[in-house]
CSV table of C-alpha atoms in Angstrom, one decimal:
chain,number,residue,atom,x,y,z
O,1,MET,CA,67.6,-148.1,-177.1
O,2,ASP,CA,67.8,-146.2,-180.4
O,3,THR,CA,67.5,-147.7,-183.8
O,4,GLU,CA,71.2,-147.7,-184.5
O,5,GLN,CA,72.2,-149.6,-181.4
O,6,LYS,CA,69.5,-152.2,-182.1
O,7,LEU,CA,70.7,-152.7,-185.6
O,8,LYS,CA,74.3,-153.2,-184.4
O,9,GLN,CA,73.1,-155.9,-182.0
O,10,TRP,CA,71.3,-157.7,-184.8
O,11,GLN,CA,74.3,-157.5,-186.9
O,12,GLN,CA,76.6,-158.9,-184.2
O,13,ALA,CA,74.1,-161.8,-183.7
O,14,GLY,CA,74.2,-162.5,-187.5
O,15,LEU,CA,70.5,-161.7,-188.0
O,16,LEU,CA,71.1,-158.7,-190.3
O,17,GLU,CA,73.5,-157.9,-193.1
O,18,GLN,CA,75.5,-154.6,-193.2
O,19,GLU,CA,73.9,-153.4,-196.4
O,20,THR,CA,70.4,-153.9,-195.0
O,21,ALA,CA,71.2,-152.2,-191.7
O,22,GLU,CA,72.5,-149.1,-193.7
O,23,ARG,CA,69.4,-149.0,-195.7
O,24,ILE,CA,67.1,-149.1,-192.6
O,25,LEU,CA,69.2,-146.2,-191.1
O,26,GLU,CA,68.9,-144.2,-194.2
O,27,PHE,CA,65.1,-144.6,-194.3
O,28,GLU,CA,64.7,-143.7,-190.6
O,29,LYS,CA,66.7,-140.5,-191.0
O,30,HIS,CA,64.3,-139.3,-193.6
O,31,GLN,CA,61.2,-140.0,-191.5
O,32,PRO,CA,59.5,-137.0,-189.8
O,33,THR,CA,60.2,-136.5,-186.2
O,34,PRO,CA,57.0,-136.7,-184.0
O,35,LYS,CA,56.2,-133.3,-182.7
O,36,LYS,CA,55.7,-133.0,-179.1
O,37,LEU,CA,54.8,-130.1,-176.9
O,38,PRO,CA,57.6,-129.2,-174.5
O,39,LEU,CA,56.8,-130.3,-170.9
O,40,LEU,CA,57.2,-126.8,-169.4
O,41,LEU,CA,54.8,-125.5,-172.0
O,42,MET,CA,52.2,-128.2,-171.3
O,43,ILE,CA,52.5,-127.4,-167.4
O,44,GLY,CA,52.1,-123.8,-168.2
O,45,LEU,CA,49.0,-124.4,-170.3
O,46,VAL,CA,47.5,-126.5,-167.5
O,47,PHE,CA,48.0,-123.8,-164.9
O,48,LEU,CA,46.7,-121.1,-167.3
O,49,SER,CA,43.5,-123.1,-167.9
O,50,LEU,CA,43.0,-123.6,-164.1
O,51,ALA,CA,43.6,-119.9,-163.6
O,52,ILE,CA,41.1,-118.8,-166.3
O,53,PHE,CA,38.4,-121.4,-165.0
O,54,SER,CA,39.0,-120.3,-161.4
O,55,PHE,CA,38.6,-116.6,-162.4
O,56,VAL,CA,35.3,-117.3,-164.3
O,57,ALA,CA,34.0,-119.5,-161.5
O,58,ALA,CA,34.7,-116.7,-158.9
O,59,ASN,CA,33.0,-114.0,-161.0
O,60,TRP,CA,30.3,-116.2,-162.4
O,61,GLN,CA,27.4,-114.2,-160.7
O,62,ALA,CA,28.8,-110.9,-162.0
O,63,ILE,CA,28.9,-112.0,-165.6
O,64,PRO,CA,25.9,-110.9,-167.7
O,65,ASP,CA,23.5,-113.7,-168.6
O,66,LEU,CA,24.1,-113.5,-172.4
O,67,ALA,CA,27.9,-113.3,-171.8
O,68,LYS,CA,27.8,-116.6,-169.8
O,69,VAL,CA,26.4,-118.4,-172.9
O,70,LEU,CA,28.8,-116.6,-175.4
O,71,LEU,CA,31.6,-117.6,-173.0
O,72,MET,CA,30.7,-121.3,-173.2
O,73,LEU,CA,30.4,-121.1,-177.0
O,74,ALA,CA,33.8,-119.3,-177.2
O,75,LEU,CA,35.4,-122.1,-175.2
O,76,MET,CA,33.7,-124.7,-177.5
O,77,TRP,CA,35.1,-123.1,-180.7
O,78,LEU,CA,38.5,-122.7,-179.0
O,79,PHE,CA,38.8,-126.4,-178.4
O,80,TYR,CA,37.6,-127.3,-181.8
O,81,THR,CA,40.3,-124.9,-183.3
O,82,ILE,CA,43.0,-126.6,-181.1
O,83,ALA,CA,41.7,-130.0,-182.3
O,84,GLN,CA,42.1,-128.9,-185.9
O,85,PHE,CA,45.6,-127.5,-185.4
O,86,SER,CA,46.5,-130.7,-183.3
O,87,GLU,CA,45.5,-132.9,-186.2
O,88,LYS,CA,47.4,-130.9,-188.9
O,89,LYS,CA,50.5,-130.3,-186.8
O,90,ALA,CA,50.5,-133.8,-185.3
O,91,PHE,CA,50.6,-132.9,-181.7
O,92,GLY,CA,48.3,-133.7,-178.7
O,93,SER,CA,45.1,-135.6,-179.2
O,94,PRO,CA,42.5,-134.2,-181.6
O,95,LEU,CA,39.9,-136.6,-180.3
O,96,LEU,CA,40.3,-135.4,-176.8
O,97,PHE,CA,39.9,-131.7,-177.8
O,98,ARG,CA,36.9,-132.4,-179.9
O,99,VAL,CA,35.2,-134.3,-177.0
O,100,ILE,CA,36.0,-131.3,-174.8
O,101,GLY,CA,34.5,-129.1,-177.4
O,102,LEU,CA,31.3,-131.2,-177.5
O,103,ALA,CA,31.2,-131.0,-173.7
O,104,MET,CA,31.5,-127.2,-173.9
O,105,PHE,CA,28.5,-127.2,-176.4
O,106,GLY,CA,26.6,-129.1,-173.7
O,107,ALA,CA,27.7,-126.7,-171.0
O,108,ALA,CA,26.5,-123.7,-173.2
O,109,LEU,CA,23.1,-125.4,-173.6
O,110,LEU,CA,22.9,-126.1,-169.9
O,111,THR,CA,23.9,-122.5,-169.1
O,112,ALA,CA,21.3,-121.2,-171.5
O,113,ALA,CA,18.6,-123.4,-169.9
O,114,GLN,CA,19.6,-122.2,-166.3
O,115,THR,CA,20.1,-118.6,-167.2
O,116,PHE,CA,16.9,-118.1,-169.3
O,117,HIS,CA,14.8,-120.7,-167.3
O,118,PHE,CA,14.2,-123.1,-170.2
O,119,PRO,CA,12.6,-126.5,-169.1
O,120,LEU,CA,15.0,-129.4,-169.3
O,121,ALA,CA,12.1,-132.1,-169.6
O,122,ASN,CA,10.7,-132.5,-173.1
O,123,SER,CA,12.8,-129.7,-174.4
O,124,VAL,CA,15.1,-129.2,-177.3
O,125,LEU,CA,18.2,-129.3,-175.1
O,126,PRO,CA,18.6,-133.1,-175.1
O,127,TRP,CA,17.8,-133.2,-178.7
O,128,ALA,CA,20.6,-130.8,-179.5
O,129,MET,CA,23.2,-132.8,-177.7
O,130,PHE,CA,21.9,-136.0,-179.4
O,131,LEU,CA,22.0,-134.6,-182.8
O,132,ALA,CA,25.4,-132.9,-182.3
O,133,THR,CA,26.9,-136.1,-181.1
O,134,LEU,CA,25.5,-137.9,-184.2
O,135,ALA,CA,27.0,-135.3,-186.4
O,136,HIS,CA,30.3,-135.9,-184.8
O,137,TYR,CA,30.0,-139.6,-185.3
O,138,PHE,CA,29.1,-139.4,-189.0
O,139,TYR,CA,31.8,-136.9,-189.6
O,140,TRP,CA,34.7,-138.5,-187.7
O,141,ARG,CA,33.4,-142.1,-187.4
O,142,HIS,CA,34.9,-142.7,-183.9
O,143,LEU,CA,33.7,-145.1,-181.4
O,144,ILE,CA,33.5,-142.7,-178.5
O,145,TYR,CA,30.8,-140.6,-180.3
O,146,SER,CA,28.7,-143.8,-180.3
O,147,PHE,CA,28.8,-144.1,-176.6
O,148,ILE,CA,28.0,-140.4,-176.0
O,149,GLY,CA,25.2,-140.5,-178.6
O,150,PHE,CA,23.6,-143.6,-177.0
O,151,PHE,CA,23.7,-141.7,-173.7
O,152,PHE,CA,22.0,-138.6,-175.0
O,153,GLY,CA,19.6,-140.8,-177.0
O,154,ALA,CA,18.5,-142.5,-173.8
O,155,LEU,CA,18.3,-139.0,-172.2
O,156,VAL,CA,15.9,-137.9,-175.0
O,157,LEU,CA,13.7,-140.9,-174.4
O,158,LEU,CA,13.6,-140.1,-170.5
O,159,SER,CA,12.9,-136.5,-171.3
O,160,PHE,CA,9.6,-137.8,-172.9
O,161,MET,CA,8.3,-139.3,-169.7
O,162,PRO,CA,6.3,-136.3,-168.3
O,163,ASP,CA,4.7,-135.4,-171.6
O,164,ILE,CA,5.1,-137.3,-174.7
O,165,GLY,CA,3.9,-136.4,-178.2
O,166,TRP,CA,3.5,-138.3,-181.5
O,167,LEU,CA,5.7,-135.7,-183.3
O,168,GLU,CA,8.6,-136.1,-181.0
O,169,TRP,CA,8.2,-139.9,-181.0
O,170,ILE,CA,8.2,-140.1,-184.8
O,171,ILE,CA,11.2,-137.8,-185.2
O,172,PHE,CA,13.1,-139.8,-182.7
O,173,ILE,CA,12.4,-143.0,-184.5
O,174,ALA,CA,13.4,-141.4,-187.8
O,175,VAL,CA,16.8,-140.3,-186.3
O,176,ALA,CA,17.5,-143.6,-184.7
O,177,VAL,CA,16.6,-145.5,-187.9
O,178,ALA,CA,18.9,-143.3,-189.9
O,179,TRP,CA,21.8,-143.8,-187.3
O,180,PHE,CA,21.1,-147.6,-187.6
O,181,TYR,CA,21.0,-147.7,-191.4
O,182,PHE,CA,24.1,-145.7,-192.1
O,183,SER,CA,26.2,-147.1,-189.4
O,184,LYS,CA,28.7,-149.9,-190.1
O,185,GLU,CA,30.5,-150.9,-186.9
O,186,LEU,CA,29.0,-153.1,-184.2
O,187,ALA,CA,28.7,-150.4,-181.4
O,188,PRO,CA,26.7,-147.7,-183.3
O,189,VAL,CA,24.5,-150.4,-184.9
O,190,ALA,CA,23.8,-152.0,-181.5
O,191,PHE,CA,23.2,-148.7,-179.8
O,192,SER,CA,20.7,-147.4,-182.3
O,193,TRP,CA,18.9,-150.7,-182.4
O,194,ILE,CA,18.6,-150.7,-178.6
O,195,LEU,CA,17.2,-147.0,-178.7
O,196,LEU,CA,14.7,-148.2,-181.4
O,197,PHE,CA,13.6,-151.1,-179.1
O,198,ALA,CA,13.3,-148.8,-176.1
O,199,SER,CA,11.1,-146.4,-178.1
O,200,GLY,CA,8.4,-149.1,-178.1
O,201,PHE,CA,8.2,-148.7,-174.3
O,202,MET,CA,7.1,-145.0,-174.8
O,203,LEU,CA,3.8,-146.3,-176.3
O,204,TRP,CA,2.7,-146.8,-172.6
O,205,GLY,CA,2.5,-143.1,-172.3
O,206,LEU,CA,1.7,-142.3,-175.9
O,207,VAL,CA,-1.3,-144.5,-176.6
O,208,ASP,CA,-4.5,-144.5,-174.6
O,209,TYR,CA,-4.8,-148.3,-174.9
O,210,ASP,CA,-2.9,-149.8,-171.9
O,211,SER,CA,-1.1,-153.0,-172.9
O,212,VAL,CA,1.7,-154.9,-171.3
O,213,LEU,CA,2.6,-156.3,-174.7
O,214,TRP,CA,4.1,-153.3,-176.3
O,215,PRO,CA,7.7,-154.6,-175.9
O,216,ILE,CA,6.9,-157.7,-177.9
O,217,TRP,CA,5.0,-155.8,-180.6
O,218,THR,CA,8.2,-153.5,-180.8
O,219,LEU,CA,10.4,-156.5,-181.4
O,220,PHE,CA,8.2,-158.0,-184.0
O,221,VAL,CA,8.2,-154.6,-185.9
O,222,LEU,CA,11.9,-154.4,-185.7
O,223,VAL,CA,12.1,-157.7,-187.7
O,224,LEU,CA,11.2,-155.7,-190.7
O,225,LEU,CA,14.6,-154.1,-190.5
O,226,PHE,CA,16.1,-157.2,-191.9
O,227,LEU,CA,14.3,-156.6,-195.2
O,228,ILE,CA,16.4,-153.3,-195.7
O,229,VAL,CA,19.7,-154.1,-194.4
O,230,PRO,CA,22.5,-156.1,-196.1
O,231,GLU,CA,23.6,-159.5,-195.0
O,232,THR,CA,26.7,-158.3,-193.3
O,233,LYS,CA,24.6,-156.1,-191.0
O,234,GLN,CA,22.1,-158.9,-190.5
O,235,ARG,CA,24.9,-161.0,-188.9
O,236,ILE,CA,25.7,-158.1,-186.5
O,237,ILE,CA,22.1,-157.5,-185.3
O,238,ARG,CA,20.9,-161.2,-185.2
O,239,PRO,CA,22.2,-161.8,-181.6
O,240,LEU,CA,20.4,-158.6,-180.4
O,241,TYR,CA,17.1,-160.1,-181.5
O,242,LEU,CA,17.8,-163.4,-179.9
O,243,ILE,CA,18.8,-161.7,-176.6
O,244,ALA,CA,15.8,-159.5,-176.5
O,245,ALA,CA,13.4,-162.4,-177.2
O,246,GLY,CA,15.0,-164.5,-174.5
O,247,MET,CA,14.9,-161.5,-172.0
O,248,LEU,CA,11.3,-160.8,-172.8
O,249,LEU,CA,10.3,-164.4,-172.1
O,250,VAL,CA,12.3,-164.6,-168.9
O,251,VAL,CA,11.0,-161.2,-167.6
O,252,TYR,CA,7.4,-162.1,-168.3
O,253,LEU,CA,7.9,-165.5,-166.7
O,254,ALA,CA,9.4,-163.9,-163.6
O,255,ILE,CA,6.7,-161.2,-163.3
O,256,ARG,CA,3.8,-163.5,-163.9
O,257,GLY,CA,5.2,-166.1,-161.5
O,258,GLN,CA,6.0,-163.8,-158.7
O,259,THR,CA,2.9,-161.6,-158.7
O,260,PHE,CA,-0.8,-162.3,-158.1
O,261,ILE,CA,-1.9,-159.3,-160.0
O,262,ALA,CA,-3.3,-160.1,-163.3
O,263,LEU,CA,-1.2,-158.6,-166.2
O,264,VAL,CA,-4.1,-159.1,-168.7
O,265,ASP,CA,-7.8,-159.4,-168.5
O,266,LYS,CA,-10.5,-160.7,-170.8
O,267,SER,CA,-10.8,-157.5,-172.8
O,268,GLN,CA,-7.1,-158.1,-173.9
O,269,LEU,CA,-7.8,-161.6,-175.2
O,270,GLY,CA,-8.2,-160.3,-178.8
O,271,GLU,CA,-4.8,-158.6,-178.6
O,272,ALA,CA,-3.2,-161.8,-177.3
O,273,ILE,CA,-4.7,-163.8,-180.2
O,274,VAL,CA,-3.6,-161.2,-182.8
O,275,LEU,CA,0.0,-161.2,-181.2
O,276,ALA,CA,0.0,-165.0,-181.5
O,277,ILE,CA,-0.9,-164.5,-185.2
O,278,ALA,CA,1.8,-162.0,-185.6
O,279,GLY,CA,4.2,-164.4,-184.2
O,280,ILE,CA,3.2,-167.0,-186.7
O,281,GLY,CA,3.8,-164.4,-189.4
O,282,VAL,CA,7.4,-163.7,-188.0
O,283,LEU,CA,7.9,-167.4,-187.9
O,284,LEU,CA,7.0,-167.8,-191.6
O,285,LEU,CA,9.0,-164.8,-192.7
O,286,SER,CA,12.0,-166.1,-190.8
O,287,PHE,CA,11.6,-169.6,-192.2
O,288,PHE,CA,11.6,-168.5,-195.8
O,289,LYS,CA,14.2,-165.7,-195.6
O,290,PHE,CA,16.0,-165.5,-192.3
O,291,ARG,CA,16.2,-169.0,-190.8
O,292,SER,CA,18.4,-168.0,-187.9
O,293,LEU,CA,15.8,-165.5,-186.7
O,294,MET,CA,12.9,-168.0,-186.1
O,295,TRP,CA,13.4,-168.0,-182.4
O,296,VAL,CA,12.2,-164.3,-182.2
O,297,ALA,CA,8.6,-165.7,-183.0
O,298,VAL,CA,8.5,-167.6,-179.5
O,299,PRO,CA,7.4,-164.5,-177.5
O,300,GLY,CA,4.3,-164.4,-179.7
O,301,VAL,CA,2.7,-166.9,-177.4
O,302,ILE,CA,3.3,-164.8,-174.2
O,303,GLY,CA,0.0,-162.9,-174.5
O,304,LEU,CA,-2.1,-166.1,-174.4
O,305,LEU,CA,0.0,-167.7,-171.7
O,306,LEU,CA,-0.3,-164.6,-169.4
O,307,PHE,CA,-3.9,-165.7,-168.7
O,308,ASP,CA,-2.5,-168.8,-166.9
O,309,GLU,CA,-2.1,-167.7,-163.2
O,310,THR,CA,0.4,-170.5,-162.4
O,311,ALA,CA,2.8,-169.3,-165.2
O,312,ILE,CA,3.4,-173.1,-165.9
O,313,GLY,CA,2.9,-172.5,-169.7
O,314,LEU,CA,5.5,-169.8,-169.7
O,315,ALA,CA,7.9,-171.9,-167.7
O,316,VAL,CA,7.4,-174.9,-170.2
O,317,VAL,CA,7.9,-172.6,-173.2
O,318,ALA,CA,11.1,-171.1,-171.7
O,319,GLU,CA,12.5,-174.4,-170.9
O,320,LEU,CA,11.8,-176.0,-174.2
O,321,SER,CA,13.0,-173.1,-176.2
O,322,ALA,CA,16.3,-173.1,-174.2
O,323,LEU,CA,16.8,-176.8,-174.8
O,324,ALA,CA,15.8,-176.7,-178.4
O,325,TYR,CA,18.1,-173.8,-179.1
O,326,LEU,CA,21.1,-175.6,-177.6
O,327,ILE,CA,20.3,-178.8,-179.6
O,328,ILE,CA,19.8,-177.2,-183.0
O,329,ALA,CA,22.9,-174.8,-182.4
O,330,GLN,CA,25.0,-177.9,-181.6
O,331,ARG,CA,23.8,-179.7,-184.8
O,332,GLN,CA,24.6,-176.6,-186.9
O,333,ASN,CA,28.0,-176.0,-185.4
O,334,GLU,CA,27.0,-172.7,-184.1
O,335,SER,CA,28.1,-170.9,-180.9
O,336,LEU,CA,26.4,-172.2,-177.8
O,337,GLY,CA,27.3,-169.2,-175.5
O,338,LEU,CA,24.0,-167.4,-175.7
O,339,GLY,CA,22.0,-170.6,-175.4
O,340,PHE,CA,23.8,-171.7,-172.3
O,341,VAL,CA,23.4,-168.4,-170.7
O,342,TYR,CA,19.7,-168.3,-171.5
O,343,PHE,CA,19.4,-171.9,-170.3
O,344,ILE,CA,20.9,-171.1,-166.9
O,345,VAL,CA,18.9,-167.9,-166.4
O,346,VAL,CA,15.7,-169.8,-167.2
O,347,GLN,CA,16.6,-172.5,-164.5
O,348,PHE,CA,17.2,-169.8,-161.9
O,349,VAL,CA,14.0,-168.0,-162.6
O,350,ILE,CA,12.0,-171.3,-162.5
O,351,TYR,CA,13.8,-172.2,-159.2
O,352,ILE,CA,12.9,-168.8,-157.6
O,353,ILE,CA,9.3,-169.1,-158.7
O,354,TYR,CA,8.4,-172.7,-157.9
O,355,ALA,CA,11.2,-174.2,-155.6
O,356,TRP,CA,12.6,-171.4,-153.5
O,357,GLU,CA,10.8,-172.6,-150.4
O,358,ARG,CA,10.2,-176.2,-151.4
O,359,LEU,CA,13.5,-177.5,-152.7
O,360,ASP,CA,17.0,-177.4,-151.4
O,361,MET,CA,19.5,-175.4,-153.5
O,362,SER,CA,21.8,-178.4,-153.8
O,363,VAL,CA,19.0,-180.5,-155.2
O,364,PHE,CA,18.1,-177.8,-157.7
O,365,PHE,CA,21.7,-177.6,-158.9
O,366,LEU,CA,21.8,-181.4,-159.1
O,367,ILE,CA,18.8,-181.4,-161.4
O,368,GLY,CA,20.3,-178.6,-163.6
O,369,ALA,CA,23.5,-180.6,-163.8
O,370,LEU,CA,21.6,-183.8,-164.9
O,371,LEU,CA,19.8,-181.8,-167.5
O,372,LEU,CA,22.9,-180.4,-168.9
O,373,PHE,CA,24.5,-183.9,-168.9
O,374,LEU,CA,21.5,-185.2,-170.7
O,375,LEU,CA,21.7,-182.5,-173.3
O,376,SER,CA,25.4,-183.1,-173.8
O,377,ALA,CA,24.7,-186.9,-174.3
O,378,ILE,CA,21.9,-186.1,-176.9
O,379,ALA,CA,24.2,-183.6,-178.8
O,380,TRP,CA,27.1,-186.2,-178.8
O,381,TRP,CA,24.7,-188.9,-180.0
O,382,ILE,CA,23.4,-186.6,-182.9
O,383,ASN,CA,26.9,-185.7,-183.8
O,384,ARG,CA,28.0,-189.3,-184.0
O,385,ARG,CA,25.0,-190.1,-186.2
O,386,LYS,CA,25.8,-187.1,-188.3
O,387,GLU,CA,29.4,-188.5,-188.9
O,388,GLY,CA,28.1,-191.8,-189.8
O,389,ALA,CA,29.5,-193.7,-186.7
O,390,THR,CA,27.7,-196.2,-184.7
O,391,PRO,CA,26.5,-194.5,-181.5
């Protein structure tokens, strides 16, 4: 239904005056009509593209090596040019054309690697795609480039696996920190932070000292980012720290409780003590500057608790931290979603470790329900006291 008919219906229903309707019609007449490609032209372009790609695929082996790479680069610039005209002339989707152009850039790199036998592992090829995608993001600031950048950033990390060097690792951290610092939206901030956290796992292949505590050290080092980012970004990344701290505690509990292999030995007692001291430092820093980040200090005790073969200490810390988080979050009127998920995951891990063959599942869920009811009662009582009513 066109605008004129709609306005007539509104006039007949008494919702719009004649003078207002005429002014709306006059305004709409002067609006530029959206430009659309004719349907037959679009179908013709699709068939032309298929014909070109089919011809290239059929004669791929006969094409000279250098010409293959130049062909991919020519296609890349063709799609970027189409995207530019698409944006200026308001037809099609400039974003789609630019993403295809970026894909052609990747195809050119892959073609060059296969043609000239470049190694894909620990090479400049994943780096080139990662940096090109970040350049797209910072120039156009679109969400899709964040996802693509995260994918190729992870690919760069995986390419380190056979042979990692300090130079590549430091450059990667510098790029990820720059992406994190200059990003404003949730997705790129979260993706860059995850890449920074994952870079800590590379220390297993980079440092001669073999430690299972590198992820915790990485999380503690990343706390320093709170000192250089504004408060708005602190609110964005705070859940990432809480999720990472909870996941680390659950993962170490699950591994230590399910395996008889010692994760640490006496030679690593010093590191465990230093980690606990670092956890106290994170606790003090959080207490005086970032109160909501205090829970990140909890994994600092994991190093010492790993010496306990029964994993009871880890289970107690996980259980108490889950309950304490829920109670404090309830008192401060904060969201309880993360706390409840963490609480439930801890219950399942404890059940699998200690009660899988000893306790019926229904009894386990009954105990969990009773704990939740007890927690709800405590939160209700605290809330009543807070309001000044008689409990």
